[in-house]
Amino acid sequence: MGTIAKIDQQTTSVTRWSEPSLPDKLSAVVDMGLNLSEMPVVGPISAGHLRTYIEASTPPAPQIGQIETMLAKLSIALPKKLVSDQEAGERLDLYWQALRGHALPDLQQAFMVLLRTCRFFPTIAEIEDAVKAIRGPRARRLSAARLLLLKHEREWKPTGELLTPEEARQLGGILAQALASAADQG
């Protein structure tokens, strides 16, 4: 009577995701907590790294079965109020509505924290608090990376003069000769 969820073996698969990395220097700038005016203007290579980081920084969203499984495991491990099957279904629906906007890795980490720290089955507010603590550092890094990329797009100017078409052809000829002679010697 009154189980909050059933564990479905098909939905217990582990979803692997990890935050993408940045080169050390960019990572240090992102972690400094600078505001836009204090940030350095990065060049095009660093901007490329930032774009890749931003695109890959969206973790997967949970599916209802995954949240149901996490809740079921918590309900097994922690004391809870006995409720009817109908109320348990409604409660699961409420938890799903409230938690589905969070990233799956954040929810998984939050549930592990709650499993170790809660004395009773957690409320939605307790789960939300645990998720915020986990999501915060990643969200700050992502926001800083977006600001750094924005600063690049607004303020970066190439140093030096660009090659004229004639200079580019001459340089191409020089490189072609060098490559041909290297191939002959090799």
Tab-separated table of N, CA and C in Angstrom, residues 32-159:
chain	number	residue	atom	x	y	z
A	32	MET	N	37.463	32.803	-12.312
A	32	MET	CA	37.861	33.969	-11.516
A	32	MET	C	36.684	34.763	-10.967
A	33	GLY	N	35.528	34.626	-11.556
A	33	GLY	CA	34.370	35.385	-11.080
A	33	GLY	C	34.414	36.854	-11.473
A	34	LEU	N	35.008	37.146	-12.611
A	34	LEU	CA	35.120	38.528	-13.074
A	34	LEU	C	33.818	38.992	-13.716
A	35	ASN	N	33.577	40.308	-13.660
A	35	ASN	CA	32.437	40.824	-14.409
A	35	ASN	C	32.910	41.153	-15.823
A	36	LEU	N	31.989	41.486	-16.697
A	36	LEU	CA	32.296	41.666	-18.117
A	36	LEU	C	33.398	42.695	-18.349
A	37	SER	N	33.367	43.803	-17.636
A	37	SER	CA	34.376	44.848	-17.859
A	37	SER	C	35.772	44.428	-17.399
A	38	GLU	N	35.865	43.484	-16.487
A	38	GLU	CA	37.165	43.023	-15.983
A	38	GLU	C	37.745	41.881	-16.812
A	39	MET	N	36.920	41.240	-17.633
A	39	MET	CA	37.375	40.079	-18.401
A	39	MET	C	38.304	40.499	-19.535
A	40	PRO	N	39.296	39.658	-19.829
A	40	PRO	CA	40.165	39.960	-20.968
A	40	PRO	C	39.434	39.667	-22.284
A	41	VAL	N	39.924	40.249	-23.344
A	41	VAL	CA	39.388	39.949	-24.673
A	41	VAL	C	40.192	38.765	-25.206
A	42	VAL	N	39.512	37.682	-25.502
A	42	VAL	CA	40.199	36.482	-25.986
A	42	VAL	C	40.229	36.488	-27.511
A	43	GLY	N	41.142	35.726	-28.064
A	43	GLY	CA	41.283	35.629	-29.510
A	43	GLY	C	40.365	34.579	-30.112
A	44	PRO	N	40.470	34.374	-31.422
A	44	PRO	CA	39.554	33.459	-32.112
A	44	PRO	C	39.710	31.990	-31.715
A	45	ILE	N	40.900	31.558	-31.376
A	45	ILE	CA	41.078	30.154	-30.971
A	45	ILE	C	40.392	29.912	-29.632
A	46	SER	N	40.603	30.816	-28.694
A	46	SER	CA	39.932	30.701	-27.394
A	46	SER	C	38.423	30.813	-27.556
A	47	ALA	N	37.976	31.679	-28.454
A	47	ALA	CA	36.537	31.811	-28.704
A	47	ALA	C	35.965	30.497	-29.231
A	48	GLY	N	36.736	29.806	-30.058
A	48	GLY	CA	36.298	28.496	-30.553
A	48	GLY	C	36.154	27.491	-29.422
A	49	HIS	N	37.121	27.496	-28.500
A	49	HIS	CA	37.028	26.615	-27.327
A	49	HIS	C	35.792	26.954	-26.498
A	50	LEU	N	35.523	28.249	-26.337
A	50	LEU	CA	34.354	28.674	-25.553
A	50	LEU	C	33.053	28.242	-26.222
A	51	ARG	N	32.973	28.384	-27.545
A	51	ARG	CA	31.758	27.948	-28.265
A	51	ARG	C	31.523	26.450	-28.067
A	52	THR	N	32.579	25.676	-28.208
A	52	THR	CA	32.466	24.223	-28.028
A	52	THR	C	32.018	23.890	-26.609
A	53	TYR	N	32.594	24.573	-25.639
A	53	TYR	CA	32.239	24.359	-24.234
A	53	TYR	C	30.765	24.683	-23.992
A	54	ILE	N	30.319	25.813	-24.508
A	54	ILE	CA	28.934	26.243	-24.301
A	54	ILE	C	27.957	25.259	-24.946
A	55	GLU	N	28.270	24.819	-26.171
A	55	GLU	CA	27.393	23.872	-26.867
A	55	GLU	C	27.305	22.533	-26.140
A	56	ALA	N	28.399	22.106	-25.532
A	56	ALA	CA	28.430	20.794	-24.874
A	56	ALA	C	28.013	20.849	-23.409
A	57	SER	N	27.697	22.036	-22.909
A	57	SER	CA	27.411	22.187	-21.482
A	57	SER	C	25.958	21.964	-21.099
A	58	THR	N	25.144	21.507	-22.011
A	58	THR	CA	23.748	21.244	-21.676
A	58	THR	C	23.606	19.767	-21.327
A	59	PRO	N	23.433	19.464	-20.047
A	59	PRO	CA	23.294	18.066	-19.650
A	59	PRO	C	21.931	17.518	-20.068
A	60	PRO	N	21.797	16.206	-20.118
A	60	PRO	CA	20.518	15.619	-20.527
A	60	PRO	C	19.416	15.885	-19.504
A	61	ALA	N	18.203	15.977	-20.012
A	61	ALA	CA	17.030	16.157	-19.144
A	61	ALA	C	16.564	14.784	-18.652
A	62	PRO	N	15.944	14.747	-17.497
A	62	PRO	CA	15.470	13.457	-16.988
A	62	PRO	C	14.206	12.999	-17.707
A	63	GLN	N	13.995	11.707	-17.677
A	63	GLN	CA	12.736	11.130	-18.149
A	63	GLN	C	11.955	10.737	-16.908
A	64	ILE	N	10.658	10.607	-17.063
A	64	ILE	CA	9.817	10.320	-15.897
A	64	ILE	C	10.247	9.027	-15.202
A	65	GLY	N	10.637	8.034	-15.968
A	65	GLY	CA	11.062	6.769	-15.372
A	65	GLY	C	12.303	6.910	-14.511
A	66	GLN	N	13.200	7.805	-14.902
A	66	GLN	CA	14.419	8.009	-14.122
A	66	GLN	C	14.110	8.693	-12.792
A	67	ILE	N	13.236	9.688	-12.823
A	67	ILE	CA	12.834	10.344	-11.572
A	67	ILE	C	12.057	9.363	-10.706
A	68	GLU	N	11.199	8.583	-11.333
A	68	GLU	CA	10.422	7.582	-10.594
A	68	GLU	C	11.352	6.587	-9.900
A	69	THR	N	12.392	6.164	-10.594
A	69	THR	CA	13.351	5.220	-10.010
A	69	THR	C	14.094	5.845	-8.832
A	70	MET	N	14.528	7.093	-8.980
A	70	MET	CA	15.229	7.765	-7.876
A	70	MET	C	14.314	7.900	-6.658
A	71	LEU	N	13.061	8.290	-6.895
A	71	LEU	CA	12.108	8.425	-5.790
A	71	LEU	C	11.829	7.072	-5.140
A	72	ALA	N	11.738	6.036	-5.957
A	72	ALA	CA	11.481	4.701	-5.416
A	72	ALA	C	12.623	4.251	-4.511
A	73	LYS	N	13.834	4.512	-4.939
A	73	LYS	CA	14.984	4.119	-4.122
A	73	LYS	C	15.023	4.905	-2.817
A	74	LEU	N	14.683	6.194	-2.880
A	74	LEU	CA	14.609	6.980	-1.649
A	74	LEU	C	13.508	6.457	-0.736
A	75	SER	N	12.384	6.075	-1.329
A	75	SER	CA	11.267	5.600	-0.502
A	75	SER	C	11.590	4.265	0.161
A	76	ILE	N	12.458	3.494	-0.446
A	76	ILE	CA	12.887	2.235	0.165
A	76	ILE	C	13.828	2.522	1.336
A	77	ALA	N	14.719	3.492	1.156
A	77	ALA	CA	15.764	3.757	2.144
A	77	ALA	C	15.323	4.642	3.300
A	78	LEU	N	14.327	5.505	3.083
A	78	LEU	CA	13.961	6.486	4.104
A	78	LEU	C	12.532	6.279	4.589
A	79	PRO	N	12.289	6.566	5.862
A	79	PRO	CA	10.917	6.475	6.369
A	79	PRO	C	10.017	7.499	5.671
A	80	LYS	N	8.779	7.095	5.428
A	80	LYS	CA	7.835	7.974	4.754
A	80	LYS	C	6.445	7.738	5.308
A	81	LYS	N	5.558	8.664	5.028
A	81	LYS	CA	4.170	8.549	5.443
A	81	LYS	C	3.469	7.535	4.533
A	82	LEU	N	2.698	6.642	5.111
A	82	LEU	CA	1.942	5.688	4.306
A	82	LEU	C	0.768	6.395	3.652
A	83	VAL	N	0.628	6.185	2.353
A	83	VAL	CA	-0.454	6.805	1.595
A	83	VAL	C	-1.089	5.758	0.688
A	84	SER	N	-2.265	6.073	0.177
A	84	SER	CA	-2.939	5.152	-0.741
A	84	SER	C	-2.207	5.149	-2.084
A	85	ASP	N	-2.496	4.140	-2.898
A	85	ASP	CA	-1.868	4.053	-4.213
A	85	ASP	C	-2.221	5.266	-5.073
A	86	GLN	N	-3.462	5.734	-4.964
A	86	GLN	CA	-3.886	6.897	-5.742
A	86	GLN	C	-3.108	8.144	-5.307
A	87	GLU	N	-2.982	8.333	-4.006
A	87	GLU	CA	-2.234	9.490	-3.503
A	87	GLU	C	-0.757	9.384	-3.880
A	88	ALA	N	-0.221	8.178	-3.850
A	88	ALA	CA	1.178	7.976	-4.242
A	88	ALA	C	1.375	8.336	-5.714
A	89	GLY	N	0.417	7.961	-6.554
A	89	GLY	CA	0.486	8.318	-7.973
A	89	GLY	C	0.431	9.819	-8.182
A	90	GLU	N	-0.451	10.481	-7.441
A	90	GLU	CA	-0.557	11.941	-7.530
A	90	GLU	C	0.721	12.609	-7.021
A	91	ARG	N	1.268	12.060	-5.960
A	91	ARG	CA	2.507	12.609	-5.405
A	91	ARG	C	3.650	12.462	-6.411
A	92	LEU	N	3.733	11.318	-7.071
A	92	LEU	CA	4.753	11.106	-8.097
A	92	LEU	C	4.579	12.122	-9.223
A	93	ASP	N	3.335	12.368	-9.609
A	93	ASP	CA	3.044	13.349	-10.653
A	93	ASP	C	3.520	14.749	-10.237
A	94	LEU	N	3.274	15.119	-8.983
A	94	LEU	CA	3.723	16.422	-8.484
A	94	LEU	C	5.252	16.527	-8.495
A	95	TYR	N	5.913	15.473	-8.044
A	95	TYR	CA	7.375	15.473	-8.035
A	95	TYR	C	7.903	15.589	-9.469
A	96	TRP	N	7.290	14.860	-10.398
A	96	TRP	CA	7.706	14.911	-11.806
A	96	TRP	C	7.542	16.324	-12.358
A	97	GLN	N	6.388	16.940	-12.115
A	97	GLN	CA	6.138	18.298	-12.604
A	97	GLN	C	7.168	19.282	-12.042
A	98	ALA	N	7.508	19.133	-10.789
A	98	ALA	CA	8.430	20.065	-10.136
A	98	ALA	C	9.889	19.832	-10.521
A	99	LEU	N	10.274	18.593	-10.773
A	99	LEU	CA	11.691	18.269	-10.941
A	99	LEU	C	12.140	18.081	-12.385
A	100	ARG	N	11.226	17.986	-13.316
A	100	ARG	CA	11.620	17.653	-14.690
A	100	ARG	C	12.433	18.743	-15.376
A	101	GLY	N	12.406	19.955	-14.866
A	101	GLY	CA	13.187	21.037	-15.463
A	101	GLY	C	14.657	21.019	-15.092
A	102	HIS	N	15.026	20.162	-14.167
A	102	HIS	CA	16.427	20.077	-13.743
A	102	HIS	C	17.181	19.089	-14.621
A	103	ALA	N	18.476	19.268	-14.696
A	103	ALA	CA	19.326	18.356	-15.454
A	103	ALA	C	19.442	17.023	-14.718
A	104	LEU	N	19.463	15.951	-15.479
A	104	LEU	CA	19.541	14.611	-14.893
A	104	LEU	C	20.772	14.417	-14.000
A	105	PRO	N	21.987	14.814	-14.421
A	105	PRO	CA	23.141	14.619	-13.528
A	105	PRO	C	23.002	15.369	-12.203
A	106	ASP	N	22.391	16.556	-12.248
A	106	ASP	CA	22.177	17.318	-11.013
A	106	ASP	C	21.214	16.585	-10.093
A	107	LEU	N	20.145	16.053	-10.665
A	107	LEU	CA	19.176	15.299	-9.860
A	107	LEU	C	19.813	14.046	-9.264
A	108	GLN	N	20.602	13.345	-10.070
A	108	GLN	CA	21.238	12.122	-9.572
A	108	GLN	C	22.176	12.427	-8.405
A	109	GLN	N	22.968	13.485	-8.527
A	109	GLN	CA	23.864	13.852	-7.427
A	109	GLN	C	23.079	14.310	-6.207
A	110	ALA	N	22.013	15.080	-6.441
A	110	ALA	CA	21.186	15.561	-5.329
A	110	ALA	C	20.547	14.396	-4.588
A	111	PHE	N	20.074	13.409	-5.319
A	111	PHE	CA	19.457	12.262	-4.661
A	111	PHE	C	20.472	11.480	-3.836
A	112	MET	N	21.710	11.403	-4.295
A	112	MET	CA	22.730	10.724	-3.491
A	112	MET	C	23.023	11.510	-2.213
A	113	VAL	N	23.061	12.835	-2.315
A	113	VAL	CA	23.265	13.678	-1.130
A	113	VAL	C	22.101	13.487	-0.163
A	114	LEU	N	20.883	13.515	-0.692
A	114	LEU	CA	19.694	13.365	0.153
A	114	LEU	C	19.645	11.990	0.814
A	115	LEU	N	20.072	10.990	0.103
A	115	LEU	CA	20.089	9.635	0.661
A	115	LEU	C	20.995	9.569	1.887
A	116	ARG	N	22.097	10.317	1.850
A	116	ARG	CA	23.038	10.315	2.978
A	116	ARG	C	22.655	11.287	4.089
A	117	THR	N	21.864	12.321	3.784
A	117	THR	CA	21.632	13.369	4.778
A	117	THR	C	20.212	13.445	5.327
A	118	CYS	N	19.228	12.972	4.589
A	118	CYS	CA	17.835	13.094	5.053
A	118	CYS	C	17.483	11.993	6.047
A	119	ARG	N	16.656	12.359	7.003
A	119	ARG	CA	16.175	11.360	7.958
A	119	ARG	C	14.819	10.823	7.527
A	120	PHE	N	14.093	11.613	6.728
A	120	PHE	CA	12.788	11.212	6.226
A	120	PHE	C	12.734	11.490	4.729
A	121	PHE	N	11.717	10.958	4.070
A	121	PHE	CA	11.559	11.164	2.633
A	121	PHE	C	11.525	12.670	2.347
A	122	PRO	N	12.350	13.153	1.413
A	122	PRO	CA	12.479	14.599	1.202
A	122	PRO	C	11.268	15.229	0.503
A	123	THR	N	11.034	16.476	0.840
A	123	THR	CA	10.001	17.249	0.154
A	123	THR	C	10.583	17.773	-1.152
A	124	ILE	N	9.725	18.309	-1.997
A	124	ILE	CA	10.199	18.904	-3.249
A	124	ILE	C	11.168	20.042	-2.943
A	125	ALA	N	10.866	20.837	-1.938
A	125	ALA	CA	11.741	21.960	-1.577
A	125	ALA	C	13.130	21.471	-1.159
A	126	GLU	N	13.204	20.382	-0.423
A	126	GLU	CA	14.508	19.844	-0.017
A	126	GLU	C	15.292	19.349	-1.235
A	127	ILE	N	14.599	18.723	-2.169
A	127	ILE	CA	15.269	18.260	-3.389
A	127	ILE	C	15.752	19.460	-4.200
A	128	GLU	N	14.902	20.485	-4.320
A	128	GLU	CA	15.276	21.706	-5.054
A	128	GLU	C	16.528	22.341	-4.442
A	129	ASP	N	16.593	22.422	-3.126
A	129	ASP	CA	17.760	23.005	-2.453
A	129	ASP	C	19.023	22.200	-2.747
A	130	ALA	N	18.905	20.882	-2.725
A	130	ALA	CA	20.061	20.030	-3.007
A	130	ALA	C	20.520	20.200	-4.455
A	131	VAL	N	19.572	20.322	-5.383
A	131	VAL	CA	19.917	20.505	-6.796
A	131	VAL	C	20.599	21.857	-7.010
A	132	LYS	N	20.096	22.901	-6.367
A	132	LYS	CA	20.692	24.240	-6.527
A	132	LYS	C	22.153	24.250	-6.102
A	133	ALA	N	22.451	23.583	-5.010
A	133	ALA	CA	23.833	23.546	-4.522
A	133	ALA	C	24.755	22.842	-5.516
A	134	ILE	N	24.227	21.864	-6.216
A	134	ILE	CA	25.030	21.105	-7.178
A	134	ILE	C	25.131	21.843	-8.509
A	135	ARG	N	24.028	22.425	-8.953
A	135	ARG	CA	23.973	23.099	-10.248
A	135	ARG	C	24.742	24.426	-10.239
A	136	GLY	N	24.829	25.084	-9.105
A	136	GLY	CA	25.401	26.425	-9.016
A	136	GLY	C	26.762	26.608	-9.654
A	137	PRO	N	27.767	25.826	-9.287
A	137	PRO	CA	29.099	26.032	-9.873
A	137	PRO	C	29.118	25.873	-11.396
A	138	ARG	N	28.402	24.882	-11.925
A	138	ARG	CA	28.375	24.689	-13.375
A	138	ARG	C	27.673	25.861	-14.058
A	139	ALA	N	26.589	26.338	-13.468
A	139	ALA	CA	25.852	27.465	-14.049
A	139	ALA	C	26.706	28.731	-14.053
A	140	ARG	N	27.485	28.950	-12.986
A	140	ARG	CA	28.369	30.118	-12.939
A	140	ARG	C	29.456	30.032	-14.010
A	141	ARG	N	30.038	28.842	-14.179
A	141	ARG	CA	31.074	28.664	-15.209
A	141	ARG	C	30.501	28.906	-16.605
A	142	LEU	N	29.324	28.382	-16.847
A	142	LEU	CA	28.689	28.542	-18.151
A	142	LEU	C	28.370	30.010	-18.423
A	143	SER	N	27.874	30.699	-17.429
A	143	SER	CA	27.566	32.122	-17.572
A	143	SER	C	28.833	32.927	-17.859
A	144	ALA	N	29.905	32.625	-17.151
A	144	ALA	CA	31.177	33.320	-17.375
A	144	ALA	C	31.719	33.028	-18.776
A	145	ALA	N	31.582	31.786	-19.233
A	145	ALA	CA	32.041	31.435	-20.583
A	145	ALA	C	31.242	32.200	-21.634
A	146	ARG	N	29.940	32.327	-21.425
A	146	ARG	CA	29.111	33.095	-22.370
A	146	ARG	C	29.521	34.567	-22.393
A	147	LEU	N	29.795	35.128	-21.222
A	147	LEU	CA	30.229	36.528	-21.159
A	147	LEU	C	31.578	36.725	-21.847
A	148	LEU	N	32.490	35.790	-21.638
A	148	LEU	CA	33.809	35.876	-22.265
A	148	LEU	C	33.685	35.803	-23.788
A	149	LEU	N	32.816	34.934	-24.277
A	149	LEU	CA	32.579	34.835	-25.715
A	149	LEU	C	31.920	36.111	-26.240
A	150	LEU	N	30.981	36.651	-25.498
A	150	LEU	CA	30.330	37.903	-25.882
A	150	LEU	C	31.357	39.031	-25.984
A	151	LYS	N	32.262	39.096	-25.021
A	151	LYS	CA	33.301	40.133	-25.038
A	151	LYS	C	34.187	39.959	-26.269
A	152	HIS	N	34.524	38.719	-26.609
A	152	HIS	CA	35.321	38.465	-27.814
A	152	HIS	C	34.584	38.975	-29.054
A	153	GLU	N	33.300	38.628	-29.168
A	153	GLU	CA	32.528	39.009	-30.353
A	153	GLU	C	32.371	40.521	-30.474
A	154	ARG	N	32.328	41.214	-29.371
A	154	ARG	CA	32.162	42.674	-29.398
A	154	ARG	C	33.475	43.431	-29.577
A	155	GLU	N	34.546	42.943	-28.964
A	155	GLU	CA	35.746	43.768	-28.850
A	155	GLU	C	36.991	43.254	-29.565
A	156	TRP	N	37.017	41.988	-29.983
A	156	TRP	CA	38.251	41.466	-30.566
A	156	TRP	C	38.477	42.059	-31.950
A	157	LYS	N	39.707	42.489	-32.178
A	157	LYS	CA	40.120	42.981	-33.489
A	157	LYS	C	41.436	42.283	-33.816
A	158	PRO	N	41.573	41.828	-35.051
A	158	PRO	CA	42.820	41.145	-35.405
A	158	PRO	C	44.006	42.100	-35.298
A	159	THR	N	45.121	41.574	-34.841
A	159	THR	CA	46.329	42.394	-34.753
A	159	THR	C	47.061	42.309	-36.082
